[in-house]
Amino acid sequence: MSNAKTIKKAVLPVAGLGTRFLPATKAIPKEMLPIVDTPLVEFAVREAIEAGIEEIIFVTSHTKRSIEDHFDRNLELELKLSSSNKESYLDKVNLNEYEGIKFSFVRQRDQRGLGDAISQVSHLILPDEYFAILLADDLFDGNPGVTSQLMDAFKLHGKSIIAVNEVSEEETKKYGVISGELSGNLTSIEEIVEKPQSNPPSNLAVTGRYLLSGEIMEELKTLEPGFGNEIQLTDAIAKMLQKGEMLGLKYDALKFDCGSKEGFVQANIHFAKKQYIIS
Ligand code: UTP
């Protein structure tokens, strides 16, 4: 029996083509590109686990097998590290945090957009169940992590909730944008539009962390392609909004858009400085 107020599953869509990082992403998934020494996707997985998630469901593709390998054990490597005085690396390749966490992988056969990616796991999410979505290419440095911040708000309000941040009007073209009046760090969402090319409803941009009701799957099923001829998660959220209140949370964290080269380089500089105290 699912408990609507407890969120234990997170979906991580990682099936995108990563076009903006070609040629690096010809043979390596974008999500496996490292921030200093840690693949981008590992940051999202650790953030989800910190927030109490127990089941990580990847939406993947045939070119992304290395992600499956990354979250599995590599016993040969572990044995070699143990027998060659390199034990200190052992906890890097088999994190304690993964103990008891279930990883599953579902394939998206055609890259038809984020909404289509999420709909691939509709059989794993019950309609009355809330679940998290984390887009690994949005990387946050927050304490606690942004997913934990969303969970705290969810525990109070029990409604679908999306992480948002303020961007310049020029930047709204690149994101889903909501409208609503912030009260403290929270707003009821009045409207949501994917990548508005003119007249954005506000400067509150959607970022890659969501806690959604499983009802979204029903909306995704009947959705026509939207912006960029892709099945847009934002459009399904807009339909859910007609049926009930959803919230936006202005999170407290630094964000790096690692889907772009600029954000990826900035994240590397930021975490390198933090990790190695380079001045
Ligand atoms: P992006 O819009 O960043 O697309 O996807 P992308 O393919 O990863 O990168 P570019 O734009 O070609 O450079 C946002 C998230 O949705 C996933 C991506 O893996 C990323 O986590 N996604 C996108 C899918 O899983 N499937 C899709 O069909 C599209």
Coordinates of C-alpha atoms and ligand atoms in Angstrom, one line a residue:
M1 CA 0.0 0.0 0.0
S2 CA 1.5 3.4 -0.9
N3 CA 1.6 6.2 1.5
A4 CA 0.7 9.4 -0.4
K5 CA 2.7 11.5 2.1
T6 CA 5.9 9.5 1.9
I7 CA 8.1 9.8 -1.2
K8 CA 10.4 6.9 -1.7
K9 CA 10.9 6.8 -5.5
A10 CA 12.9 9.1 -7.7
V11 CA 12.9 9.1 -11.5
L12 CA 16.1 10.3 -13.2
P13 CA 15.6 10.7 -16.9
V14 CA 19.0 10.3 -18.6
A15 CA 18.1 9.3 -22.1
G16 CA 18.7 12.7 -23.8
L17 CA 21.1 13.0 -26.7
G18 CA 23.4 15.6 -25.0
T19 CA 23.8 17.4 -28.4
R20 CA 25.3 20.5 -26.8
F21 CA 28.3 18.4 -25.6
L22 CA 29.2 16.7 -28.9
P23 CA 31.7 15.3 -29.6
A24 CA 32.2 14.3 -25.9
T25 CA 28.8 12.7 -25.8
K26 CA 29.2 10.7 -28.9
A27 CA 30.2 7.6 -26.9
I28 CA 29.9 8.9 -23.3
P29 CA 26.6 9.8 -21.7
K30 CA 26.4 13.5 -20.8
E31 CA 25.5 12.4 -17.3
M32 CA 28.8 10.6 -16.9
L33 CA 30.9 13.6 -17.6
P34 CA 32.8 14.4 -14.4
I35 CA 32.6 17.4 -12.1
V36 CA 36.2 17.2 -11.0
D37 CA 36.2 13.4 -10.3
T38 CA 32.5 12.6 -9.9
P39 CA 30.0 11.9 -12.7
L40 CA 27.2 14.5 -12.8
V41 CA 24.6 11.8 -12.3
E42 CA 26.2 10.7 -9.0
F43 CA 25.5 14.2 -7.5
A44 CA 21.7 13.8 -8.3
V45 CA 21.6 10.2 -6.9
R46 CA 23.3 11.3 -3.7
E47 CA 20.9 14.3 -3.3
A48 CA 17.9 11.9 -3.8
I49 CA 19.2 9.5 -1.2
E50 CA 19.9 12.3 1.3
A51 CA 16.2 13.3 0.9
G52 CA 15.1 9.8 1.9
I53 CA 14.6 8.2 -1.5
E54 CA 15.0 4.4 -1.5
E55 CA 14.4 3.6 -5.2
I56 CA 16.1 5.3 -8.1
I57 CA 14.5 4.6 -11.4
F58 CA 16.6 5.7 -14.4
V59 CA 15.1 6.3 -17.8
T60 CA 17.9 5.4 -20.0
S61 CA 18.8 4.4 -23.6
H62 CA 21.0 1.9 -25.4
T63 CA 24.0 4.3 -25.5
K64 CA 24.0 4.8 -21.7
R65 CA 25.0 1.4 -20.3
S66 CA 27.9 3.0 -18.4
I67 CA 25.4 4.6 -16.0
E68 CA 24.1 1.1 -15.1
D69 CA 27.7 0.0 -14.5
H70 CA 28.4 3.0 -12.4
F71 CA 25.7 2.1 -9.9
D72 CA 26.6 -1.5 -9.8
R73 CA 29.6 -3.0 -7.9
N74 CA 32.9 -3.6 -9.7
L75 CA 34.3 -6.5 -7.6
E76 CA 37.4 -6.9 -9.7
L77 CA 38.4 -3.3 -9.2
E78 CA 37.5 -3.5 -5.5
L79 CA 39.7 -6.6 -5.1
K80 CA 42.6 -4.9 -6.9
L81 CA 42.3 -1.7 -4.7
S82 CA 42.2 -3.9 -1.6
S83 CA 45.3 -5.9 -2.5
S84 CA 47.4 -2.9 -3.7
N85 CA 47.4 -0.5 -0.7
K86 CA 44.7 1.7 -2.4
E87 CA 42.0 0.9 0.1
S88 CA 41.3 4.6 0.5
Y89 CA 39.6 4.6 -2.9
L90 CA 37.3 1.7 -2.0
D91 CA 34.6 4.0 -0.5
K92 CA 34.6 6.0 -3.7
V93 CA 33.7 3.1 -5.9
N94 CA 31.1 1.5 -3.6
L95 CA 29.5 4.2 -1.6
N96 CA 27.9 3.3 1.8
E97 CA 24.9 5.5 0.9
Y98 CA 23.9 2.9 -1.8
E99 CA 23.3 0.2 0.8
G100 CA 19.7 -0.8 0.6
I101 CA 18.9 1.5 -2.3
K102 CA 17.2 -0.2 -5.3
F103 CA 18.3 0.9 -8.8
S104 CA 16.1 0.2 -11.8
F105 CA 16.5 1.0 -15.5
V106 CA 13.8 1.5 -18.1
R107 CA 14.6 2.4 -21.7
Q108 CA 13.2 5.2 -23.7
R109 CA 13.4 3.9 -27.3
D110 CA 12.9 7.3 -29.1
Q111 CA 14.1 10.6 -27.6
R112 CA 10.7 12.3 -27.9
G113 CA 11.2 14.7 -24.9
L114 CA 11.3 14.8 -21.2
G115 CA 7.6 14.2 -20.8
D116 CA 7.9 11.1 -23.0
A117 CA 10.9 9.9 -20.9
I118 CA 8.8 10.2 -17.6
S119 CA 5.9 8.3 -19.2
Q120 CA 8.2 5.3 -19.8
V121 CA 8.0 4.5 -16.1
S122 CA 4.2 4.9 -15.6
H123 CA 4.0 1.2 -14.7
L124 CA 6.2 1.8 -11.7
I125 CA 4.3 4.7 -10.2
L126 CA 0.8 4.4 -8.7
P127 CA -1.7 7.1 -9.5
D128 CA -2.1 8.0 -5.8
E129 CA 1.7 8.0 -5.2
Y130 CA 4.0 11.0 -5.1
F131 CA 7.4 10.6 -6.6
A132 CA 10.5 12.8 -7.2
I133 CA 12.0 13.7 -10.6
L134 CA 15.7 14.9 -10.7
L135 CA 17.3 16.1 -13.9
A136 CA 21.0 15.4 -13.3
D137 CA 22.2 18.2 -15.6
D138 CA 20.8 20.7 -13.1
L139 CA 23.5 20.5 -10.4
F140 CA 23.0 22.2 -7.1
D141 CA 25.2 23.0 -4.2
G142 CA 22.9 23.3 -1.2
N143 CA 22.8 22.2 2.4
P144 CA 20.4 20.5 2.7
G145 CA 20.0 19.5 -1.0
V146 CA 17.2 20.9 -3.1
T147 CA 15.3 17.6 -3.0
S148 CA 15.4 17.7 0.8
Q149 CA 14.1 21.2 0.7
L150 CA 11.2 20.2 -1.5
M151 CA 10.5 17.2 0.8
D152 CA 10.3 19.5 3.8
A153 CA 7.7 21.7 2.0
F154 CA 5.8 18.6 0.8
K155 CA 5.6 17.2 4.4
L156 CA 3.8 20.5 5.4
H157 CA 1.6 21.0 2.4
G158 CA 1.1 17.5 0.8
K159 CA 0.9 18.8 -2.7
S160 CA 2.9 18.5 -5.9
I161 CA 5.8 21.0 -5.8
I162 CA 8.4 22.2 -8.2
A163 CA 11.8 23.9 -7.5
V164 CA 12.0 27.4 -9.1
N165 CA 14.4 30.2 -9.2
E166 CA 14.5 33.8 -10.3
V167 CA 16.2 34.4 -13.7
S168 CA 16.5 37.5 -15.9
E169 CA 13.8 38.1 -18.4
E170 CA 16.2 37.2 -21.2
E171 CA 16.8 33.8 -19.7
T172 CA 13.1 32.9 -19.3
K173 CA 13.2 31.8 -23.0
K174 CA 15.3 28.8 -22.0
Y175 CA 13.1 27.4 -19.2
G176 CA 9.7 26.4 -18.1
V177 CA 8.3 29.6 -16.4
I178 CA 5.5 29.8 -13.8
S179 CA 3.4 32.6 -12.5
G180 CA 2.4 33.1 -8.9
E181 CA 3.0 35.4 -6.0
L182 CA 5.8 34.3 -3.7
S183 CA 5.0 34.3 0.0
G184 CA 8.3 33.8 1.6
N185 CA 9.9 31.1 -0.5
L186 CA 6.6 29.4 -1.6
T187 CA 4.0 30.2 -4.2
S188 CA 0.8 28.6 -5.5
I189 CA 1.4 28.1 -9.3
E190 CA -1.1 30.0 -11.4
E191 CA 0.3 29.2 -14.8
I192 CA 3.2 27.3 -16.4
V193 CA 4.6 27.8 -19.9
E194 CA 7.5 25.9 -21.6
K195 CA 10.2 28.2 -22.9
P196 CA 8.1 31.3 -23.6
Q197 CA 9.7 33.2 -26.4
S198 CA 7.8 36.4 -25.6
N199 CA 5.7 37.7 -22.7
P200 CA 7.0 35.3 -20.0
P201 CA 4.4 35.1 -17.2
S202 CA 7.1 36.0 -14.6
N203 CA 10.8 35.6 -14.0
L204 CA 10.3 32.3 -11.9
A205 CA 12.0 29.5 -13.9
V206 CA 11.4 25.8 -13.3
T207 CA 14.5 23.9 -12.4
G208 CA 15.2 20.2 -12.6
R209 CA 13.7 19.0 -9.3
Y210 CA 10.0 18.1 -9.0
L211 CA 7.8 16.2 -6.5
L212 CA 4.7 15.2 -8.5
S213 CA 1.6 13.1 -8.0
G214 CA 1.5 9.9 -10.0
E215 CA -1.6 11.4 -11.7
I216 CA 0.9 13.1 -14.1
M217 CA 1.2 9.8 -15.9
E218 CA -2.4 10.0 -17.0
E219 CA -1.9 13.5 -18.4
L220 CA 1.3 12.4 -20.2
K221 CA -0.5 9.6 -22.0
T222 CA -2.7 11.9 -24.0
L223 CA -0.3 14.7 -24.6
E224 CA 0.5 16.1 -28.1
P225 CA 4.1 17.2 -28.8
G226 CA 4.7 20.8 -27.7
F227 CA 7.7 23.2 -27.9
G228 CA 10.5 21.8 -30.1
N229 CA 8.0 19.0 -31.3
E230 CA 8.8 17.2 -28.0
I231 CA 6.4 15.7 -25.4
Q232 CA 6.9 18.3 -22.7
L233 CA 6.6 17.6 -18.9
T234 CA 5.6 21.2 -18.5
D235 CA 2.5 20.7 -20.7
A236 CA 1.4 17.8 -18.5
I237 CA 1.9 19.9 -15.4
A238 CA -0.2 22.7 -17.0
K239 CA -3.1 20.2 -17.4
M240 CA -2.7 19.0 -13.8
L241 CA -2.9 22.6 -12.6
Q242 CA -6.5 22.7 -14.0
K243 CA -7.4 20.0 -11.5
G244 CA -5.7 21.1 -8.3
E245 CA -3.2 23.3 -6.6
M246 CA 0.5 22.9 -7.2
L247 CA 3.3 24.8 -5.5
G248 CA 6.6 26.3 -6.5
L249 CA 9.5 26.5 -4.0
K250 CA 12.2 29.0 -4.4
Y251 CA 15.1 26.9 -3.1
D252 CA 18.2 28.0 -1.3
A253 CA 21.2 26.6 -3.2
L254 CA 23.7 27.5 -5.9
K255 CA 22.6 26.2 -9.3
F256 CA 24.8 25.1 -12.2
D257 CA 23.1 24.4 -15.5
C258 CA 25.4 21.6 -16.6
G259 CA 23.4 21.0 -19.7
S260 CA 25.3 24.0 -21.0
K261 CA 29.0 24.2 -21.5
E262 CA 29.2 27.5 -19.5
G263 CA 27.4 26.0 -16.5
F264 CA 29.4 22.8 -16.7
V265 CA 32.7 24.7 -16.6
Q266 CA 31.5 26.9 -13.8
A267 CA 30.5 23.8 -11.8
N268 CA 33.9 22.3 -12.3
I269 CA 35.6 25.4 -11.1
H270 CA 33.3 25.8 -8.1
F271 CA 33.6 22.2 -6.9
A272 CA 37.4 22.1 -7.6
K273 CA 37.8 25.1 -5.4
K274 CA 35.6 23.6 -2.7
Q275 CA 37.2 20.2 -2.8
Y276 CA 40.8 21.2 -3.2
I277 CA 40.8 24.8 -1.8
I278 CA 42.3 26.2 -4.9
S279 CA 42.3 30.0 -4.6
Ligands
UTP1 P1 17.8 18.3 -22.3 O1 16.7 19.3 -22.7 O2 18.9 18.9 -21.6 O3 18.2 17.5 -23.6 O4 17.0 17.2 -21.4 P2 19.5 16.6 -23.8 O5 19.2 15.7 -24.9 O6 20.0 15.9 -22.5 O7 20.6 17.6 -24.2 P3 20.8 18.5 -25.5 O8 19.7 19.6 -25.4 O9 20.6 17.6 -26.7 O10 22.2 19.1 -25.4 C1 16.7 17.5 -20.0 C2 16.7 16.1 -19.3 O11 15.8 15.2 -19.9 C3 16.4 14.0 -20.3 C4 17.8 14.4 -20.5 O12 18.6 13.2 -20.4 C5 18.1 15.4 -19.4 O13 18.3 14.8 -18.2 N1 15.7 13.6 -21.6 C6 15.4 14.5 -22.6 C7 15.3 12.3 -21.8 O14 15.6 11.4 -20.9 N2 14.7 11.9 -22.9 C8 14.4 12.8 -23.9 O15 13.8 12.4 -24.9 C9 14.8 14.2 -23.7

